[in-house]
Coordinates of C-alpha atoms in Angstrom, one line a residue:
Chain L
M1 CA -20.9 -19.4 45.1
T2 CA -23.3 -21.4 47.2
E3 CA -25.1 -20.1 50.3
P4 CA -24.0 -21.8 53.5
H5 CA -27.5 -22.7 54.4
D6 CA -28.5 -23.8 50.9
P7 CA -29.6 -27.4 51.4
A8 CA -28.9 -28.4 47.7
P9 CA -25.7 -26.8 46.3
V10 CA -26.1 -25.5 42.7
P11 CA -24.6 -28.3 40.4
L12 CA -21.7 -27.1 38.1
V13 CA -23.5 -28.5 35.1
E14 CA -27.3 -29.1 34.8
F15 CA -29.3 -30.4 31.7
R16 CA -33.0 -30.3 31.8
Q17 CA -34.8 -32.0 29.0
V18 CA -32.1 -31.0 26.6
A19 CA -32.9 -31.8 22.9
K20 CA -30.9 -31.2 19.8
V21 CA -32.4 -31.6 16.4
Y22 CA -30.4 -31.3 13.2
G23 CA -32.1 -30.5 9.9
L24 CA -35.7 -29.8 9.3
G25 CA -38.9 -31.7 8.6
A26 CA -38.7 -35.3 7.5
A27 CA -34.9 -35.1 7.1
S28 CA -34.5 -34.0 10.8
M29 CA -32.4 -36.0 13.2
R30 CA -32.9 -36.0 16.9
A31 CA -29.3 -36.1 18.2
L32 CA -30.4 -35.6 21.8
D33 CA -33.9 -36.5 22.9
G34 CA -34.6 -35.0 26.2
V35 CA -31.5 -35.5 28.4
D36 CA -31.6 -34.7 32.1
L37 CA -28.1 -34.5 33.6
S38 CA -26.5 -33.0 36.6
I39 CA -22.8 -32.9 37.5
A40 CA -21.5 -31.5 40.7
A41 CA -18.2 -29.6 41.1
G42 CA -15.2 -31.8 41.6
E43 CA -16.7 -34.9 39.9
F44 CA -14.7 -37.0 37.4
V45 CA -17.2 -38.3 34.9
A46 CA -16.7 -40.5 31.9
V47 CA -19.1 -40.4 29.0
M48 CA -19.5 -43.6 26.9
G49 CA -21.7 -44.7 24.1
P50 CA -21.6 -45.9 20.5
S51 CA -21.1 -43.5 17.8
G52 CA -24.3 -41.7 17.0
S53 CA -25.5 -42.1 20.5
G54 CA -25.5 -38.3 21.0
K55 CA -22.5 -38.1 23.3
S56 CA -20.5 -35.8 21.0
T57 CA -23.5 -33.5 20.7
A58 CA -23.9 -33.5 24.4
M59 CA -20.2 -32.6 24.9
N60 CA -20.5 -29.8 22.3
I61 CA -23.4 -28.3 24.3
L62 CA -21.7 -28.9 27.6
G63 CA -18.7 -27.1 26.2
C64 CA -20.8 -24.2 25.2
L65 CA -19.8 -24.6 21.5
D66 CA -23.3 -25.5 20.6
T67 CA -26.8 -24.6 21.9
P68 CA -29.7 -27.0 22.6
T69 CA -32.7 -26.9 20.3
S70 CA -35.0 -27.1 23.4
G71 CA -34.5 -27.6 27.1
S72 CA -32.2 -25.7 29.4
Y73 CA -28.5 -25.9 30.2
R74 CA -27.2 -24.2 33.3
F75 CA -23.6 -23.8 33.9
S76 CA -23.1 -23.1 37.5
G77 CA -26.6 -21.6 37.6
V78 CA -26.2 -19.6 34.4
P79 CA -28.7 -20.4 31.6
V80 CA -26.3 -21.0 28.6
E81 CA -29.1 -21.3 26.1
G82 CA -29.8 -17.5 26.5
L83 CA -26.2 -16.5 25.8
D84 CA -25.0 -15.2 22.5
R85 CA -22.0 -16.3 20.7
D86 CA -19.5 -13.9 22.3
Q87 CA -20.9 -14.5 25.8
R88 CA -20.5 -18.3 25.3
A89 CA -16.9 -17.6 24.1
L90 CA -16.2 -15.6 27.3
L91 CA -17.6 -18.5 29.4
R92 CA -15.3 -21.0 27.6
R93 CA -12.4 -18.5 28.0
N94 CA -12.9 -18.1 31.8
H95 CA -14.3 -21.4 33.0
L96 CA -13.7 -24.2 30.5
G97 CA -10.7 -26.2 29.3
F98 CA -10.7 -28.4 26.3
V99 CA -8.6 -31.5 25.4
F100 CA -9.2 -33.2 22.1
Q101 CA -8.5 -36.6 20.6
G102 CA -6.4 -35.1 17.9
F103 CA -4.5 -32.8 20.4
N104 CA -5.3 -29.7 18.2
L105 CA -2.1 -27.8 18.8
L106 CA -1.0 -25.1 16.5
N107 CA 1.6 -26.3 14.2
R108 CA 5.1 -24.8 13.9
T109 CA 4.4 -23.1 17.2
S110 CA 6.4 -23.9 20.3
A111 CA 4.8 -25.8 23.3
L112 CA 5.1 -22.6 25.3
E113 CA 3.4 -20.5 22.7
N114 CA 0.6 -23.1 22.4
V115 CA 0.0 -23.1 26.2
E116 CA 0.1 -19.2 26.2
L117 CA -2.7 -19.0 23.6
P118 CA -5.7 -18.9 26.1
L119 CA -3.8 -16.4 28.2
L120 CA -3.3 -14.1 25.1
Y121 CA -7.1 -13.9 24.9
R122 CA -7.3 -13.2 28.5
R123 CA -4.9 -10.3 28.1
T124 CA -2.5 -11.7 30.8
P125 CA 0.6 -9.5 30.8
R126 CA 3.6 -11.0 29.1
A127 CA 5.8 -11.9 32.0
E128 CA 2.9 -13.5 33.9
R129 CA 1.9 -15.3 30.8
H130 CA 5.3 -16.9 30.4
A131 CA 5.4 -17.9 34.1
Q132 CA 2.0 -19.5 34.1
A133 CA 2.6 -21.3 30.8
R134 CA 5.9 -22.7 32.2
S135 CA 4.3 -23.7 35.4
A136 CA 1.4 -25.5 33.5
L137 CA 4.0 -27.4 31.4
A138 CA 5.8 -28.3 34.6
Q139 CA 2.6 -29.7 36.0
V140 CA 2.3 -32.1 33.0
G141 CA 5.9 -33.0 33.3
L142 CA 7.2 -31.2 30.2
T143 CA 9.8 -28.9 31.8
G144 CA 12.6 -28.5 29.3
W145 CA 10.4 -29.0 26.3
E146 CA 9.0 -25.5 26.1
G147 CA 10.7 -24.5 22.9
H148 CA 9.7 -27.6 20.9
T149 CA 7.1 -27.5 18.3
P150 CA 4.3 -30.2 18.1
G151 CA 6.2 -31.9 15.2
E152 CA 9.1 -32.5 17.5
L153 CA 7.1 -34.0 20.3
S154 CA 5.6 -37.5 20.7
G155 CA 1.8 -38.1 20.7
G156 CA 1.8 -38.4 24.5
Q157 CA 3.8 -35.3 24.9
Q158 CA 1.5 -33.4 22.5
Q159 CA -1.5 -34.4 24.5
R160 CA 0.3 -33.2 27.7
V161 CA 0.9 -29.8 26.0
A162 CA -2.8 -29.8 25.2
I163 CA -3.7 -30.6 28.8
A164 CA -1.3 -27.8 30.0
R165 CA -3.1 -25.4 27.6
A166 CA -6.5 -26.4 29.0
L167 CA -5.5 -26.0 32.6
V168 CA -3.3 -22.9 32.4
T169 CA -6.3 -20.8 32.9
G170 CA -7.4 -22.6 36.0
P171 CA -10.7 -23.9 34.5
R172 CA -13.6 -25.2 36.6
L173 CA -14.5 -27.8 34.1
L174 CA -12.2 -29.8 31.8
L175 CA -13.8 -31.4 28.8
A176 CA -11.8 -34.2 27.3
D177 CA -12.9 -35.7 24.0
E178 CA -11.3 -39.2 23.7
P179 CA -8.0 -37.9 25.2
T180 CA -6.3 -41.2 24.9
G181 CA -7.8 -42.2 21.5
N182 CA -4.7 -41.5 19.6
L183 CA -2.2 -42.9 22.1
D184 CA -1.0 -46.4 22.9
S185 CA -2.1 -47.9 26.2
A186 CA 0.9 -47.0 28.3
R187 CA 0.7 -43.3 27.2
G188 CA -3.0 -43.5 27.6
H189 CA -2.7 -44.6 31.3
E190 CA -0.2 -41.8 31.9
I191 CA -2.6 -39.2 30.5
M192 CA -5.4 -40.7 32.7
D193 CA -3.1 -40.5 35.8
L194 CA -2.5 -36.8 35.0
L195 CA -6.2 -36.1 34.6
T196 CA -7.0 -38.0 37.9
G197 CA -4.3 -36.0 39.7
L198 CA -5.8 -32.7 38.4
N199 CA -9.2 -33.7 39.5
R200 CA -8.1 -34.9 43.0
E201 CA -5.5 -32.3 43.8
R202 CA -6.8 -29.2 42.1
G203 CA -10.5 -30.0 42.3
I204 CA -11.1 -29.5 38.6
T205 CA -14.2 -31.2 37.4
V206 CA -13.4 -33.5 34.5
L207 CA -15.8 -34.7 31.9
M208 CA -14.3 -37.2 29.5
V209 CA -15.6 -39.0 26.5
T210 CA -14.1 -42.4 25.9
H211 CA -15.0 -45.8 24.4
E212 CA -12.3 -47.7 26.4
P213 CA -13.8 -49.1 29.6
E214 CA -10.3 -49.3 31.1
M215 CA -10.0 -45.6 30.8
A216 CA -13.6 -45.0 32.0
A217 CA -12.5 -46.9 35.1
Y218 CA -10.5 -44.0 36.3
A219 CA -13.7 -42.0 36.6
G220 CA -15.9 -41.8 39.7
R221 CA -19.0 -41.9 37.6
V222 CA -19.8 -43.2 34.1
I223 CA -22.7 -42.0 31.9
H224 CA -23.8 -44.2 29.0
F225 CA -25.5 -42.6 26.0
R226 CA -27.8 -44.5 23.6
D227 CA -30.0 -43.1 20.9
G228 CA -29.9 -39.6 22.2
R229 CA -30.7 -40.5 25.8
V230 CA -28.9 -41.3 29.0
A231 CA -29.1 -45.1 29.2
E232 CA -27.1 -45.6 32.3
D233 CA -25.6 -43.4 34.9
G234 CA -23.6 -44.9 37.8
R235 CA -20.2 -46.0 39.1
P236 CA -17.8 -47.6 36.8
G237 CA -17.6 -51.3 36.5
G238 CA -21.4 -51.6 36.5
H239 CA -23.3 -53.3 33.8
P240 CA -22.3 -52.2 30.3
Chain P
M1 CA -6.2 -6.6 21.6
L2 CA -4.4 -4.8 18.8
G3 CA -1.0 -5.5 20.3
N4 CA -1.8 -9.2 20.5
A5 CA -3.2 -9.3 17.1
L6 CA -0.1 -7.7 15.7
L7 CA 2.1 -10.1 17.6
L8 CA 0.1 -13.0 16.1
A9 CA 0.1 -11.5 12.7
L10 CA 3.9 -11.0 12.7
R11 CA 4.4 -14.6 13.9
E12 CA 2.2 -15.8 11.0
I13 CA 4.1 -13.7 8.4
R14 CA 7.4 -15.0 9.8
R15 CA 6.1 -18.5 9.6
N16 CA 5.5 -18.1 5.8
V17 CA 8.2 -15.8 4.6
L18 CA 8.3 -16.8 1.0
R19 CA 4.5 -16.8 0.7
S20 CA 4.3 -13.4 2.4
V21 CA 6.8 -11.9 0.1
L22 CA 5.1 -13.2 -3.0
T23 CA 1.8 -12.0 -1.7
I24 CA 3.0 -8.4 -1.2
L25 CA 4.8 -8.3 -4.5
G26 CA 1.8 -6.8 -6.2
I27 CA 1.6 -4.0 -3.5
V28 CA 5.3 -3.4 -3.7
I29 CA 5.2 -2.9 -7.5
G30 CA 2.1 -0.8 -7.3
V31 CA 3.3 1.5 -4.7
A32 CA 6.7 1.8 -6.4
A33 CA 5.2 2.5 -9.8
V34 CA 2.9 5.3 -8.4
I35 CA 5.8 6.9 -6.5
V36 CA 8.2 6.7 -9.5
M37 CA 5.6 8.2 -11.8
V38 CA 4.8 11.1 -9.5
T39 CA 8.4 11.7 -8.7
L40 CA 9.5 11.7 -12.4
G41 CA 6.4 13.8 -13.3
D42 CA 7.3 16.4 -10.7
G43 CA 10.9 16.4 -12.0
A44 CA 9.7 16.8 -15.6
T45 CA 7.4 19.6 -14.6
L46 CA 10.3 21.4 -12.9
A47 CA 12.5 20.9 -15.9
V48 CA 9.9 22.4 -18.2
T49 CA 9.3 25.4 -15.9
S50 CA 12.9 26.2 -15.4
N51 CA 13.6 25.8 -19.1
I52 CA 10.9 28.4 -19.8
Q53 CA 12.2 30.6 -17.1
S54 CA 15.6 30.5 -18.8
L55 CA 13.8 32.1 -21.8
G56 CA 12.4 34.8 -19.5
S57 CA 8.9 34.5 -18.0
N58 CA 8.0 38.2 -18.7
L59 CA 8.7 37.6 -22.5
L60 CA 6.2 38.3 -25.2
M61 CA 6.8 37.0 -28.7
I62 CA 5.0 38.8 -31.6
R63 CA 5.0 36.9 -34.9
P64 CA 3.2 37.5 -38.1
G65 CA 0.4 35.2 -39.1
Q66 CA -2.6 33.7 -37.2
R67 CA -2.0 31.6 -34.2
M68 CA -1.8 27.9 -35.2
G69 CA 0.0 25.4 -33.0
P70 CA 1.7 26.0 -29.8
V71 CA 4.6 28.0 -31.4
S72 CA 4.2 28.8 -35.0
G73 CA 1.8 30.9 -37.0
S74 CA 1.3 31.2 -40.7
G75 CA 0.3 33.7 -43.2
G76 CA 0.4 37.5 -42.6
S77 CA 3.0 39.9 -43.8
P78 CA 6.2 40.3 -41.9
F79 CA 6.8 43.3 -39.6
R80 CA 8.8 46.3 -40.6
L81 CA 11.4 48.0 -38.6
D82 CA 9.2 51.0 -37.8
D83 CA 6.7 48.5 -36.2
V84 CA 9.5 47.6 -33.8
A85 CA 10.2 51.2 -33.1
A86 CA 6.5 51.8 -32.4
V87 CA 6.2 49.0 -29.9
G88 CA 9.2 50.4 -28.0
R89 CA 8.0 53.9 -28.2
D90 CA 4.2 53.8 -27.7
I91 CA 3.8 51.1 -25.0
P92 CA 5.1 52.2 -21.6
A93 CA 5.1 48.7 -20.0
V94 CA 7.7 47.5 -22.5
Q95 CA 11.2 47.4 -21.1
A96 CA 13.1 46.1 -24.2
V97 CA 12.2 45.2 -27.8
A98 CA 14.4 43.0 -29.9
P99 CA 13.5 42.5 -33.6
A100 CA 14.7 39.4 -35.2
A101 CA 14.7 37.8 -38.7
T102 CA 15.8 34.2 -38.9
Q103 CA 16.5 31.7 -41.7
S104 CA 18.3 28.4 -41.9
M105 CA 21.7 28.6 -43.7
T106 CA 24.8 26.6 -44.3
A107 CA 27.8 28.0 -42.5
V108 CA 31.3 27.2 -43.5
A109 CA 34.5 27.5 -41.6
G110 CA 37.7 26.0 -43.0
N111 CA 36.6 22.6 -44.4
A112 CA 33.8 22.2 -41.9
N113 CA 30.2 23.1 -42.8
W114 CA 27.1 23.0 -40.8
S115 CA 23.5 24.1 -41.3
A116 CA 22.5 26.5 -38.6
S117 CA 19.7 28.9 -37.8
V118 CA 20.9 32.4 -38.6
T119 CA 19.3 35.2 -36.8
G120 CA 19.7 38.9 -37.4
T121 CA 18.9 41.1 -34.3
D122 CA 20.7 43.3 -31.9
N123 CA 22.1 43.1 -28.4
R124 CA 18.6 43.3 -26.7
F125 CA 18.1 39.7 -28.1
F126 CA 20.6 38.5 -25.5
E127 CA 18.8 40.5 -22.9
V128 CA 15.3 39.3 -23.5
R129 CA 16.5 35.7 -23.7
N130 CA 18.5 35.9 -20.5
W131 CA 21.4 34.7 -22.5
T132 CA 25.0 35.2 -21.2
F133 CA 28.4 34.9 -22.9
A134 CA 30.7 32.0 -22.4
A135 CA 33.4 34.0 -24.1
G136 CA 33.9 37.1 -26.2
R137 CA 31.5 40.0 -26.2
P138 CA 28.1 41.2 -27.7
F139 CA 28.1 43.6 -30.6
T140 CA 29.3 47.1 -30.3
E141 CA 26.9 50.0 -31.1
A142 CA 29.1 50.8 -34.2
E143 CA 28.8 47.3 -35.4
V144 CA 25.0 47.3 -35.1
R145 CA 24.6 50.7 -36.7
S146 CA 26.9 50.2 -39.6
G147 CA 26.0 46.5 -40.2
R148 CA 29.5 45.0 -39.8
A149 CA 30.0 41.4 -40.7
V150 CA 30.4 40.1 -37.1
C151 CA 28.6 37.2 -35.4
V152 CA 28.0 35.6 -32.0
I153 CA 27.6 31.8 -32.1
G154 CA 25.9 29.2 -29.9
A155 CA 27.7 26.1 -28.4
T156 CA 26.5 23.6 -31.1
V157 CA 27.8 25.7 -33.9
Q158 CA 31.1 26.2 -32.0
K159 CA 31.4 22.4 -31.6
E160 CA 30.5 21.6 -35.2
L161 CA 32.6 24.2 -37.0
F162 CA 35.6 24.7 -34.7
G163 CA 35.7 21.7 -32.4
L164 CA 38.2 22.3 -29.7
Q165 CA 39.6 25.4 -31.3
D166 CA 39.0 28.9 -29.9
P167 CA 36.3 30.4 -32.3
L168 CA 36.9 34.0 -31.4
G169 CA 38.5 35.9 -34.2
Q170 CA 37.8 33.1 -36.7
K171 CA 35.7 33.6 -39.8
I172 CA 32.5 31.9 -40.8
R173 CA 31.2 32.2 -44.3
L174 CA 27.5 32.4 -44.9
K175 CA 26.6 32.6 -48.6
Q176 CA 29.0 35.2 -49.9
V177 CA 29.5 37.0 -46.6
S178 CA 32.4 36.2 -44.4
C179 CA 31.8 37.2 -40.8
E180 CA 34.1 37.3 -37.8
V181 CA 33.1 35.5 -34.6
V182 CA 33.2 37.9 -31.7
G183 CA 31.3 36.1 -29.0
L184 CA 30.3 32.6 -27.8
L185 CA 27.0 32.1 -26.0
Q186 CA 26.6 30.0 -22.8
A187 CA 25.0 26.6 -23.7
K188 CA 21.3 26.4 -23.1
G189 CA 20.5 22.9 -24.2
Q190 CA 17.3 21.8 -25.8
S191 CA 14.2 23.9 -25.7
T192 CA 10.9 22.6 -24.4
M193 CA 9.9 22.0 -28.0
G194 CA 12.9 19.8 -28.4
T195 CA 14.9 22.0 -30.7
D196 CA 18.5 22.8 -30.0
Q197 CA 18.7 26.4 -28.8
D198 CA 22.5 26.4 -29.1
D199 CA 22.4 25.8 -32.9
I200 CA 22.4 29.5 -33.7
I201 CA 24.4 32.2 -35.3
V202 CA 23.5 35.7 -34.3
M203 CA 24.5 38.8 -36.3
P204 CA 23.4 42.5 -36.3
L205 CA 20.0 42.9 -38.0
R206 CA 21.3 45.5 -40.4
T207 CA 24.1 43.0 -41.6
Y208 CA 21.5 40.3 -42.0
H209 CA 19.1 42.5 -44.0
R210 CA 21.7 43.9 -46.3
R211 CA 24.1 41.0 -46.8
L212 CA 22.0 37.9 -46.5
A213 CA 18.2 38.5 -46.8
G214 CA 18.1 41.3 -49.4
N215 CA 14.9 42.7 -47.6
R216 CA 14.1 44.5 -44.4
N217 CA 11.6 42.1 -43.0
V218 CA 11.3 41.3 -39.3
S219 CA 9.9 37.9 -38.6
L220 CA 9.8 38.1 -34.8
I221 CA 9.6 40.9 -32.3
Q222 CA 10.5 39.9 -28.7
V223 CA 9.4 42.1 -26.0
T224 CA 10.2 42.1 -22.3
V225 CA 7.7 43.6 -20.0
R226 CA 8.9 45.8 -17.1
E227 CA 9.0 44.3 -13.6
G228 CA 5.6 44.8 -11.9
E229 CA 3.7 45.5 -15.1
S230 CA 1.0 43.1 -16.2
T231 CA 2.0 41.0 -19.2
E232 CA -1.7 40.6 -19.9
E233 CA -2.1 44.3 -20.3
A234 CA 1.0 44.8 -22.3
K235 CA -0.1 42.0 -24.6
G236 CA -3.4 43.7 -25.1
A237 CA -1.8 47.1 -25.8
I238 CA 0.6 45.5 -28.3
E239 CA -2.4 43.8 -30.1
R240 CA -4.3 47.1 -30.3
L241 CA -1.2 48.9 -31.6
M242 CA -0.4 46.3 -34.2
R243 CA -4.0 46.1 -35.5
K244 CA -3.9 49.9 -36.0
R245 CA -0.6 49.8 -37.8
R246 CA -1.5 46.9 -39.9
H247 CA -4.9 48.4 -40.7
I248 CA -7.1 45.5 -39.6
D249 CA -10.8 46.3 -39.6
A250 CA -12.8 45.6 -36.4
H251 CA -14.5 42.5 -37.9
E252 CA -11.3 41.0 -39.2
Q253 CA -9.1 38.6 -37.3
D254 CA -5.5 39.4 -36.3
D255 CA -2.9 38.5 -39.0
F256 CA -0.3 38.3 -36.2
N257 CA 0.0 36.8 -32.8
V258 CA 1.4 37.8 -29.5
R259 CA 2.4 34.9 -27.3
D260 CA 3.0 35.2 -23.6
M261 CA 5.7 32.7 -22.5
K262 CA 3.9 32.3 -19.2
E263 CA 1.0 30.8 -21.3
V264 CA 3.3 28.4 -23.0
A265 CA 4.8 27.5 -19.6
N266 CA 1.4 26.8 -18.2
M267 CA 0.3 24.8 -21.2
L268 CA 3.4 22.7 -21.1
T269 CA 3.4 22.0 -17.3
G270 CA -0.4 21.4 -17.7
T271 CA 0.5 18.6 -20.4
T272 CA 3.1 17.1 -18.1
K273 CA 0.7 17.0 -15.2
V274 CA -2.0 15.4 -17.2
L275 CA 0.5 12.8 -18.5
T276 CA 1.8 12.2 -14.9
E277 CA -1.7 11.7 -13.6
L278 CA -2.6 9.3 -16.4
L279 CA 0.5 7.2 -15.7
S280 CA -0.1 7.3 -12.0
A281 CA -3.6 6.1 -12.5
V282 CA -2.3 3.1 -14.6
A283 CA 0.2 2.4 -11.8
A284 CA -2.6 2.6 -9.2
V285 CA -4.4 -0.2 -11.0
S286 CA -1.5 -2.5 -10.1
L287 CA -2.2 -1.5 -6.5
L288 CA -5.7 -2.8 -6.9
V289 CA -4.4 -6.0 -8.5
G290 CA -2.0 -6.3 -5.5
G291 CA -5.0 -5.9 -3.2
I292 CA -6.8 -8.8 -4.9
G293 CA -3.6 -10.8 -4.5
I294 CA -3.7 -10.2 -0.8
M295 CA -7.4 -11.1 -0.6
N296 CA -6.7 -14.3 -2.5
I297 CA -3.9 -15.4 -0.2
M298 CA -5.9 -14.5 2.9
L299 CA -8.7 -16.6 1.7
V300 CA -6.4 -19.5 1.1
S301 CA -4.9 -18.9 4.5
V302 CA -8.3 -18.9 6.2
T303 CA -9.2 -22.2 4.6
E304 CA -5.8 -23.7 5.4
R305 CA -6.0 -22.6 9.0
T306 CA -9.6 -23.4 9.6
R307 CA -8.7 -25.9 12.3
E308 CA -6.4 -23.3 14.0
I309 CA -9.4 -20.9 13.9
G310 CA -11.5 -23.6 15.5
I311 CA -9.0 -24.1 18.3
R312 CA -8.9 -20.3 19.0
L313 CA -12.6 -20.1 19.0
A314 CA -13.0 -23.1 21.3
I315 CA -10.4 -21.6 23.7
G316 CA -12.6 -18.6 23.9
A317 CA -11.6 -16.1 21.2
L318 CA -14.3 -13.7 20.4
E319 CA -15.5 -13.2 16.9
R320 CA -14.0 -9.7 16.7
E321 CA -10.7 -11.0 18.0
V322 CA -10.4 -13.5 15.2
L323 CA -11.6 -10.8 12.7
M324 CA -9.0 -8.5 14.1
Q325 CA -6.2 -11.1 13.9
F326 CA -6.8 -11.7 10.2
L327 CA -7.4 -8.1 9.4
V328 CA -4.2 -7.0 11.1
E329 CA -2.4 -9.7 9.3
A330 CA -3.7 -8.4 5.9
V331 CA -2.8 -4.8 6.9
A332 CA 0.6 -5.8 8.2
L333 CA 1.3 -7.6 5.0
S334 CA 0.1 -4.8 2.7
S335 CA 1.9 -2.1 4.8
L336 CA 5.0 -4.1 4.6
G337 CA 4.5 -4.1 0.9
G338 CA 4.0 -0.4 1.0
V339 CA 7.3 0.2 2.9
L340 CA 9.2 -2.0 0.5
G341 CA 7.5 -0.3 -2.4
I342 CA 8.6 3.1 -1.1
V343 CA 12.2 2.0 -0.6
L344 CA 12.3 0.5 -4.1
A345 CA 10.6 3.6 -5.7
L346 CA 13.1 6.0 -4.1
G347 CA 16.0 4.0 -5.3
A348 CA 14.5 3.6 -8.8
S349 CA 13.5 7.3 -9.0
V350 CA 17.0 8.5 -8.3
Q351 CA 18.4 6.2 -11.0
L352 CA 15.6 7.0 -13.6
A353 CA 15.8 10.8 -12.9
D354 CA 19.5 10.6 -13.7
L355 CA 18.9 8.6 -16.8
L356 CA 16.1 10.8 -18.1
E357 CA 17.9 14.0 -17.1
V358 CA 15.1 15.4 -15.0
P359 CA 15.7 16.6 -11.5
F360 CA 14.9 14.2 -8.6
I361 CA 12.3 15.7 -6.3
F362 CA 11.6 14.0 -3.1
N363 CA 7.8 14.4 -2.5
P364 CA 7.1 13.3 1.1
R365 CA 3.4 13.8 0.5
I366 CA 3.1 11.0 -2.1
V367 CA 5.2 8.7 0.1
V368 CA 2.8 9.2 2.9
I369 CA -0.2 8.8 0.7
A370 CA 1.2 5.7 -1.0
F371 CA 1.8 4.1 2.5
L372 CA -1.7 5.0 3.8
F373 CA -3.1 3.6 0.5
S374 CA -1.3 0.4 0.8
A375 CA -2.5 0.0 4.5
A376 CA -6.1 0.8 3.2
V377 CA -5.8 -1.9 0.6
G378 CA -5.0 -4.4 3.4
V379 CA -8.1 -3.3 5.3
I380 CA -10.4 -3.4 2.3
F381 CA -9.2 -6.6 0.8
G382 CA -8.5 -8.3 4.2
Y383 CA -11.9 -7.6 5.6
F384 CA -13.9 -10.3 3.7
P385 CA -11.5 -13.2 4.4
A386 CA -11.2 -12.0 8.0
R387 CA -14.9 -11.9 8.4
R388 CA -15.2 -15.4 6.9
A389 CA -12.7 -16.6 9.5
A390 CA -14.5 -14.9 12.4
R391 CA -17.8 -16.4 11.4
L392 CA -16.6 -20.1 11.3
D393 CA -18.5 -22.5 13.5
P394 CA -16.0 -23.8 16.0
I395 CA -17.4 -27.4 15.9
E396 CA -17.1 -27.6 12.1
A397 CA -13.8 -25.9 12.0
L398 CA -12.3 -28.3 14.6
R399 CA -13.5 -31.3 12.6
R400 CA -11.7 -30.1 9.5
E401 CA -8.3 -31.6 8.7

């Protein structure tokens, strides 16, 4: 992707003066107010900030679910703000993985079928689909649970299924929105270990929203949002 | 894409078996109703046609009086025997002429009595009506010429007067006349007008005129037209001949009528067709209602599965893929309804045809049409809910519980 002589490699994610305004006129609300941000491939970044600070909006734009009102967002050099709905869907399908606080698995659908879901949209042939989904479940330590539905799994297991679903396509960027928010601390640390492993061993860039400093401590870099701006950007354990 | 959508749709239908069955019930009933109506209608039409063919389709009936309803006329003086002779002699297209005079009379045999239609005619009557004998024989030339007191009876008269006894050689008393039964006709059943054709006593016209009626009137002339000759032209020739013989001026209307049995057949099958179409249209309305049922459930389903749709969109499903998923689901549902409806209809048609005594006719065309129609209902009524699903904002959809 990058030229060998290129002095500055293209960052995986780059915000330039990104703003997001909801509503019109006097009732409008600036959720993001000119954010500059750059994340290189292979980073593990935690995003923190009080509610209403704009971190969710930033995550939605980073995840190509939403578009900025102004400014530019380049995903590995591609200007996302110029893409239409279907092009952004293809970008998500091919390069992004999502993990949500509420797991967001399909009910009454087996773990295997849940993990297969993104592969269905990628038209992966049946046999390959099964094999890849099994391997992804094995990576999150759920071998033997393939036939169980979310209702039959614990919270931690459900989040593992969700992570398996996010990584089954081999994404370049994994977006995790409070992945430990619904879990007890022990389960939470297990999930964090899993994410850290994926980041270190497979080189998947991880971007994680959290409000727990002990979870943010797993990250190599912590970004604090406040009032729609980046308030702090540095190593974990710095000043809150 | 279609294969995947079908897979997802079938998974979804399997997940909600009871709801799916209830949803498609409207389609099942609609498809079944349309097919049953058409099948029974076809059967009824065939029954009518074959009934009329048993009368002879190249048959003309000449009656005195102006044409009134579908069968009867009124007014006009009866024909005379030389009118009958003239029709046979002067019109080359005519194959056979049978004069007849009829009246209703009480027939007595032993201590049984029964009111039957008594017809005076000759052997050509059986010929023009395509009527065969179950037992016995037609009249002999001598019996016809001399006016002997002999008669041929229909199946109903046989049953009412003689029961299980052999009627041949028995006597039937009509007024003061005692006549011997020489023949028994094959049962014909009800006519298309609903009258019992087997409730009949036939005797030579001469006997009828002399011994029962006291006059020499002919109330009906039945004519068969030769094979290959046009019944239309024969009918015109008969009309011209009768106008001349009955001295009708050019500006006067006919005081008799000539009826082509083909016309009657066409009219009756026409009536049956119209009725079938009307009933089918009513049945088709239930298909429409079934379609609305599907739309309703699909809308509920889209609302219920908003979060699921959000997940799919976040994972990278395209708008048209989500649209296709829900559309295929609707079509799969309605087609399933169509198939069940067809199975139900074929079973019900066989039973009902048996019950209504009409032949069961399997019409593959209507089965195919009904199936395609049910699939089309799925497309039409599934499109709106599917589009609603496809257009959801993934962020909003994911937030929904």
